[in-house]
Amino acid sequence: MTQSPGASNVAALASSQDLVRQLCLCAEALPEALRRQLMAAGATIVPALITLVEQALTDDHAALRWAPLHAVELLGAMGDPRAVPVLLRCLDEDDESDLLDQQVVTALRALGARALDACVAAYTATPRDTFRDRVAGVLSRWGSHDERIYAVLVDTLQRTPELGANYLVDYGDGRALDVLAQTFDALPIREGENPLANHVFIELRCAIEELGGRLTVAQQHKFAQADAARRRFVAQLAWDVEAPAPSSGRAAAGARPTAERQRPLTTGQRKLGRNAPCWCGSGKKYKKCHLPLEEST
């Protein structure tokens, strides 16, 4: 006996609800067998997954445990454009979970061309700079080049130079060298006691160099002026200094520690972000200076 279309829809809905209930009981790891069932349900389960994510935006995340994260990952993997609006809403949350935020970014990038128009439109329409910066961060590693993405990243550079410089490096378009140089020239040097007030010039210099460019002589002079307060601050810090290795003899007694031994050493108490100025005072980002050496040793 052939099942009626209405009965088929009811059965599919019941099956989707059962799968979502199982999903809500999952811990950090989504069982592969359940994931295969959810993926096999395809378009029929997308509305239920979207509802689950919407619930996470209004309810306490902790009460839903890992379910919203699994739902976001599944929506990205399924590639259904109906998921884009709710994913962008997640990105616009002020108190978003770091894990949920990372999963949303991954899902939007997985959707690719099906999400690009909506992401660019959301960037253009919102008055919130925080949301714009998040959307620009998603687009900077989209995996493909598009003139609309480039325009968004250039606009971000003009609004938030430090973020925009990093995003343009992630995007990897050599045309950005000109706009980075123009931004470097246009920004004024900030006066004051804050030694990191002009950190933006480090970001811009690193971005220019990572894209294959170099500072002009005039820009090098401006950088030295902008970075002078930070260099003075670093020079005044109390660093741990490694003592010379024990040795014997009169010559050894008068010997001075080598430049390598005079190098400041990290104590384990001073933790730097990857994009922070390196502790050594070079003016480079930590990730481009001593971080690789420290990781290797």
Coordinates of C-alpha atoms in Angstrom, one line a residue:
M1 CA 0.0 0.0 0.0
T2 CA 1.4 3.4 -1.1
Q3 CA 1.9 5.9 1.7
S4 CA 0.3 9.3 1.0
P5 CA 2.5 12.4 0.7
G6 CA 1.0 13.8 3.9
A7 CA 1.9 10.7 5.8
S8 CA 5.4 10.8 4.4
N9 CA 5.9 14.4 5.5
V10 CA 4.6 13.5 9.0
A11 CA 7.0 10.5 9.2
A12 CA 9.9 12.7 8.0
L13 CA 9.1 15.3 10.6
A14 CA 8.9 12.8 13.4
S15 CA 12.2 11.3 12.3
S16 CA 13.9 14.7 12.2
Q17 CA 12.6 15.5 15.7
D18 CA 13.9 12.2 17.0
L19 CA 17.4 12.9 15.5
V20 CA 17.5 16.4 17.0
R21 CA 16.5 15.0 20.4
Q22 CA 19.5 12.6 20.1
L23 CA 21.7 15.5 19.0
C24 CA 20.7 17.4 22.2
L25 CA 22.0 14.5 24.3
C26 CA 25.4 14.4 22.7
A27 CA 28.6 15.5 24.5
E28 CA 31.5 17.3 22.9
A29 CA 32.0 14.5 20.3
L30 CA 29.2 13.9 17.9
P31 CA 28.9 10.1 17.3
E32 CA 29.8 9.3 13.6
A33 CA 26.7 7.1 13.2
L34 CA 24.4 9.9 14.3
R35 CA 26.2 12.4 12.1
R36 CA 25.6 10.1 9.1
Q37 CA 21.9 9.9 9.9
L38 CA 21.7 13.7 10.3
M39 CA 23.5 14.3 7.0
A40 CA 21.4 11.7 5.2
A41 CA 18.2 13.5 6.4
G42 CA 19.4 16.5 4.3
A43 CA 17.0 19.3 3.6
T44 CA 14.3 17.9 5.8
I45 CA 16.2 18.4 9.0
V46 CA 17.7 21.9 8.2
P47 CA 14.7 23.8 9.7
A48 CA 15.0 21.8 13.0
L49 CA 18.7 22.6 13.1
I50 CA 18.1 26.3 12.4
T51 CA 15.5 26.3 15.2
L52 CA 18.0 24.8 17.6
V53 CA 20.6 27.5 16.8
E54 CA 17.9 30.2 17.1
Q55 CA 17.1 28.8 20.6
A56 CA 20.7 29.2 21.5
L57 CA 20.5 32.9 20.7
T58 CA 17.6 33.4 23.2
D59 CA 18.3 30.8 25.8
D60 CA 21.2 30.0 28.1
H61 CA 23.9 28.3 26.0
A62 CA 24.9 26.0 28.9
A63 CA 21.4 24.5 29.0
L64 CA 21.7 23.4 25.4
R65 CA 25.2 21.9 26.0
W66 CA 27.0 21.0 22.8
A67 CA 23.9 20.8 20.6
P68 CA 24.2 24.4 19.0
L69 CA 27.8 23.8 18.1
H70 CA 27.0 20.5 16.4
A71 CA 24.0 22.1 14.7
V72 CA 26.1 24.9 13.2
E73 CA 28.7 22.5 12.0
L74 CA 26.1 20.3 10.3
L75 CA 24.5 23.4 8.7
G76 CA 27.8 24.4 7.2
A77 CA 28.5 20.8 6.0
M78 CA 25.0 20.5 4.4
G79 CA 25.5 23.7 2.4
D80 CA 21.9 24.8 2.7
P81 CA 21.7 28.7 2.1
R82 CA 18.7 28.8 4.5
A83 CA 21.2 28.6 7.3
V84 CA 23.0 31.8 6.4
P85 CA 20.7 34.4 8.2
V86 CA 20.9 32.6 11.5
L87 CA 24.7 32.1 11.2
L88 CA 25.0 35.8 10.7
R89 CA 22.8 36.5 13.7
C90 CA 25.2 34.4 15.8
L91 CA 28.1 36.4 14.5
D92 CA 26.3 39.6 15.6
E93 CA 25.9 38.5 19.2
D94 CA 27.8 40.6 21.8
D95 CA 28.1 37.7 24.2
E96 CA 28.7 34.9 21.8
S97 CA 30.5 31.8 23.0
D98 CA 34.1 31.6 21.6
L99 CA 33.5 28.0 20.5
L100 CA 30.2 28.9 18.8
D101 CA 31.7 31.9 17.1
Q102 CA 34.6 29.8 15.7
Q103 CA 32.1 27.1 14.5
V104 CA 29.9 29.8 12.8
V105 CA 32.9 31.3 11.0
T106 CA 33.9 27.8 9.7
A107 CA 30.3 27.1 8.6
L108 CA 30.0 30.4 6.7
R109 CA 33.2 29.7 4.9
A110 CA 32.1 26.2 4.1
L111 CA 28.9 27.6 2.5
G112 CA 31.2 29.6 0.1
A113 CA 29.4 31.2 -2.8
R114 CA 26.0 30.5 -1.3
A115 CA 26.8 32.8 1.7
L116 CA 29.0 35.4 0.0
D117 CA 26.2 37.8 -1.1
A118 CA 24.6 37.7 2.3
C119 CA 27.9 38.3 4.1
V120 CA 28.7 41.3 2.0
A121 CA 25.2 42.7 2.3
A122 CA 25.3 42.3 6.1
Y123 CA 28.6 44.1 6.3
T124 CA 27.2 47.0 4.2
A125 CA 23.9 47.2 6.1
T126 CA 24.9 47.1 9.7
P127 CA 25.8 50.2 11.7
R128 CA 27.8 48.1 14.2
D129 CA 31.5 48.2 13.7
T130 CA 32.1 45.2 15.9
F131 CA 29.9 43.1 13.6
R132 CA 31.6 44.5 10.5
D133 CA 34.9 43.5 11.9
R134 CA 33.7 40.0 12.5
V135 CA 32.3 39.7 9.0
A136 CA 35.5 41.1 7.5
G137 CA 37.4 38.5 9.4
V138 CA 35.3 35.7 7.9
L139 CA 35.7 37.1 4.4
S140 CA 39.5 37.6 4.7
R141 CA 40.0 33.8 4.7
W142 CA 37.2 33.0 2.3
G143 CA 39.5 30.8 0.1
S144 CA 38.8 32.7 -3.1
H145 CA 39.2 36.3 -4.3
D146 CA 36.3 38.6 -5.1
E147 CA 36.2 42.3 -5.7
R148 CA 33.5 42.7 -3.1
I149 CA 35.6 41.0 -0.5
Y150 CA 38.6 43.3 -1.3
A151 CA 36.4 46.4 -1.0
V152 CA 35.2 45.2 2.5
L153 CA 38.8 44.6 3.7
V154 CA 40.0 48.0 2.4
D155 CA 37.1 49.6 4.2
T156 CA 38.0 47.7 7.4
L157 CA 41.6 49.0 7.0
Q158 CA 40.2 52.6 7.0
R159 CA 38.0 52.0 10.0
T160 CA 40.2 49.7 12.1
P161 CA 43.7 49.8 10.6
E162 CA 45.3 47.2 12.9
L163 CA 42.6 44.6 12.1
G164 CA 42.4 45.6 8.4
A165 CA 46.1 45.2 7.9
N166 CA 46.0 41.6 9.3
Y167 CA 42.9 40.8 7.2
L168 CA 44.6 42.0 4.0
V169 CA 47.6 39.8 4.7
D170 CA 45.2 36.8 5.2
Y171 CA 43.5 37.7 1.9
G172 CA 46.8 37.8 0.1
D173 CA 46.2 40.4 -2.7
G174 CA 49.4 42.3 -3.7
R175 CA 47.2 45.3 -4.6
A176 CA 46.8 46.0 -0.9
L177 CA 50.5 47.3 -0.8
D178 CA 49.4 50.7 -2.1
V179 CA 46.5 51.2 0.3
L180 CA 48.6 49.9 3.2
A181 CA 51.4 52.4 2.4
Q182 CA 48.8 55.3 2.0
T183 CA 47.4 54.4 5.4
F184 CA 50.9 54.3 6.9
D185 CA 51.6 57.8 5.6
A186 CA 48.2 59.3 6.6
L187 CA 48.1 58.1 10.2
P188 CA 49.4 60.6 12.7
I189 CA 51.9 59.6 15.4
R190 CA 50.1 59.6 18.8
E191 CA 51.7 61.4 21.6
G192 CA 51.4 60.4 25.2
E193 CA 52.8 58.0 27.9
N194 CA 51.3 54.8 26.5
P195 CA 54.3 52.9 25.0
L196 CA 51.9 50.9 22.7
A197 CA 49.9 53.9 21.5
N198 CA 51.5 53.5 18.0
H199 CA 51.3 49.7 17.7
V200 CA 49.3 50.2 14.5
F201 CA 52.5 51.1 12.7
I202 CA 54.0 47.7 13.6
E203 CA 50.9 46.0 12.2
L204 CA 51.1 48.1 9.0
R205 CA 54.9 47.5 8.6
C206 CA 54.5 43.8 9.1
A207 CA 51.6 43.7 6.6
I208 CA 53.6 45.5 4.0
E209 CA 56.6 43.2 4.4
E210 CA 54.5 40.0 4.5
L211 CA 52.9 41.0 1.1
G212 CA 56.4 41.5 -0.4
G213 CA 56.8 45.3 0.0
R214 CA 59.3 47.4 2.0
L215 CA 59.0 50.7 3.8
T216 CA 60.5 53.8 2.1
V217 CA 63.2 55.8 3.7
A218 CA 60.7 58.4 4.9
Q219 CA 58.4 55.6 6.2
Q220 CA 61.3 54.0 8.1
H221 CA 62.0 57.4 9.7
K222 CA 58.4 57.8 10.7
F223 CA 58.3 54.2 12.1
A224 CA 61.4 54.9 14.2
Q225 CA 59.6 58.0 15.7
A226 CA 56.4 56.2 16.3
D227 CA 58.1 53.2 17.9
A228 CA 60.5 55.2 20.1
A229 CA 58.3 55.1 23.2
R230 CA 57.8 51.3 23.0
R231 CA 61.6 50.8 22.5
R232 CA 62.3 52.9 25.6
F233 CA 59.8 51.0 27.6
V234 CA 61.3 47.6 26.6
A235 CA 64.8 48.9 27.5
Q236 CA 63.6 49.7 31.0
L237 CA 62.1 46.3 31.7
A238 CA 63.8 44.0 34.2
W239 CA 64.7 40.9 32.2
D240 CA 66.1 37.6 33.5
V241 CA 69.7 37.2 32.1
E242 CA 71.3 33.8 31.8
A243 CA 74.6 33.6 33.7
P244 CA 77.8 32.6 31.8
A245 CA 78.7 29.0 31.9
P246 CA 81.3 28.0 34.6
S247 CA 84.9 28.0 33.3
S248 CA 88.4 28.3 34.7
G249 CA 91.5 30.3 34.0
R250 CA 92.4 34.0 34.1
A251 CA 91.2 34.6 30.6
A252 CA 87.8 33.2 31.5
A253 CA 87.6 35.4 34.6
G254 CA 87.8 38.5 32.5
A255 CA 85.6 37.4 29.8
R256 CA 82.3 39.0 29.2
P257 CA 79.0 37.2 28.4
T258 CA 78.4 37.0 24.7
A259 CA 75.6 38.9 23.0
E260 CA 73.6 35.7 22.9
R261 CA 73.9 35.3 26.7
Q262 CA 72.9 39.0 27.2
R263 CA 69.7 38.3 25.2
P264 CA 66.6 38.8 27.4
L265 CA 64.9 35.6 28.3
T266 CA 61.3 35.0 29.0
T267 CA 60.4 34.1 32.5
G268 CA 57.2 32.1 31.8
Q269 CA 55.2 34.8 33.6
R270 CA 55.1 37.2 30.7
K271 CA 52.7 35.8 28.0
L272 CA 52.4 37.6 24.7
G273 CA 49.8 37.4 22.0
R274 CA 51.0 36.3 18.6
N275 CA 50.4 39.8 17.2
A276 CA 51.9 41.7 20.1
P277 CA 55.3 43.4 19.7
C278 CA 58.1 40.9 20.4
W279 CA 59.6 41.0 23.9
C280 CA 63.1 41.5 22.4
G281 CA 62.4 45.0 21.3
S282 CA 62.9 44.3 17.6
G283 CA 59.6 46.1 16.6
K284 CA 58.4 42.9 14.9
K285 CA 55.4 40.9 15.8
Y286 CA 56.1 38.1 18.3
K287 CA 54.9 35.5 15.8
K288 CA 57.4 36.8 13.3
C289 CA 60.3 37.2 15.7
H290 CA 61.0 35.0 18.7
L291 CA 57.9 32.8 18.9
P292 CA 59.1 30.3 16.2
L293 CA 62.5 30.0 18.1
E294 CA 60.8 29.5 21.4
E295 CA 58.5 26.9 20.0
S296 CA 61.4 25.0 18.5
T297 CA 63.3 25.0 21.8

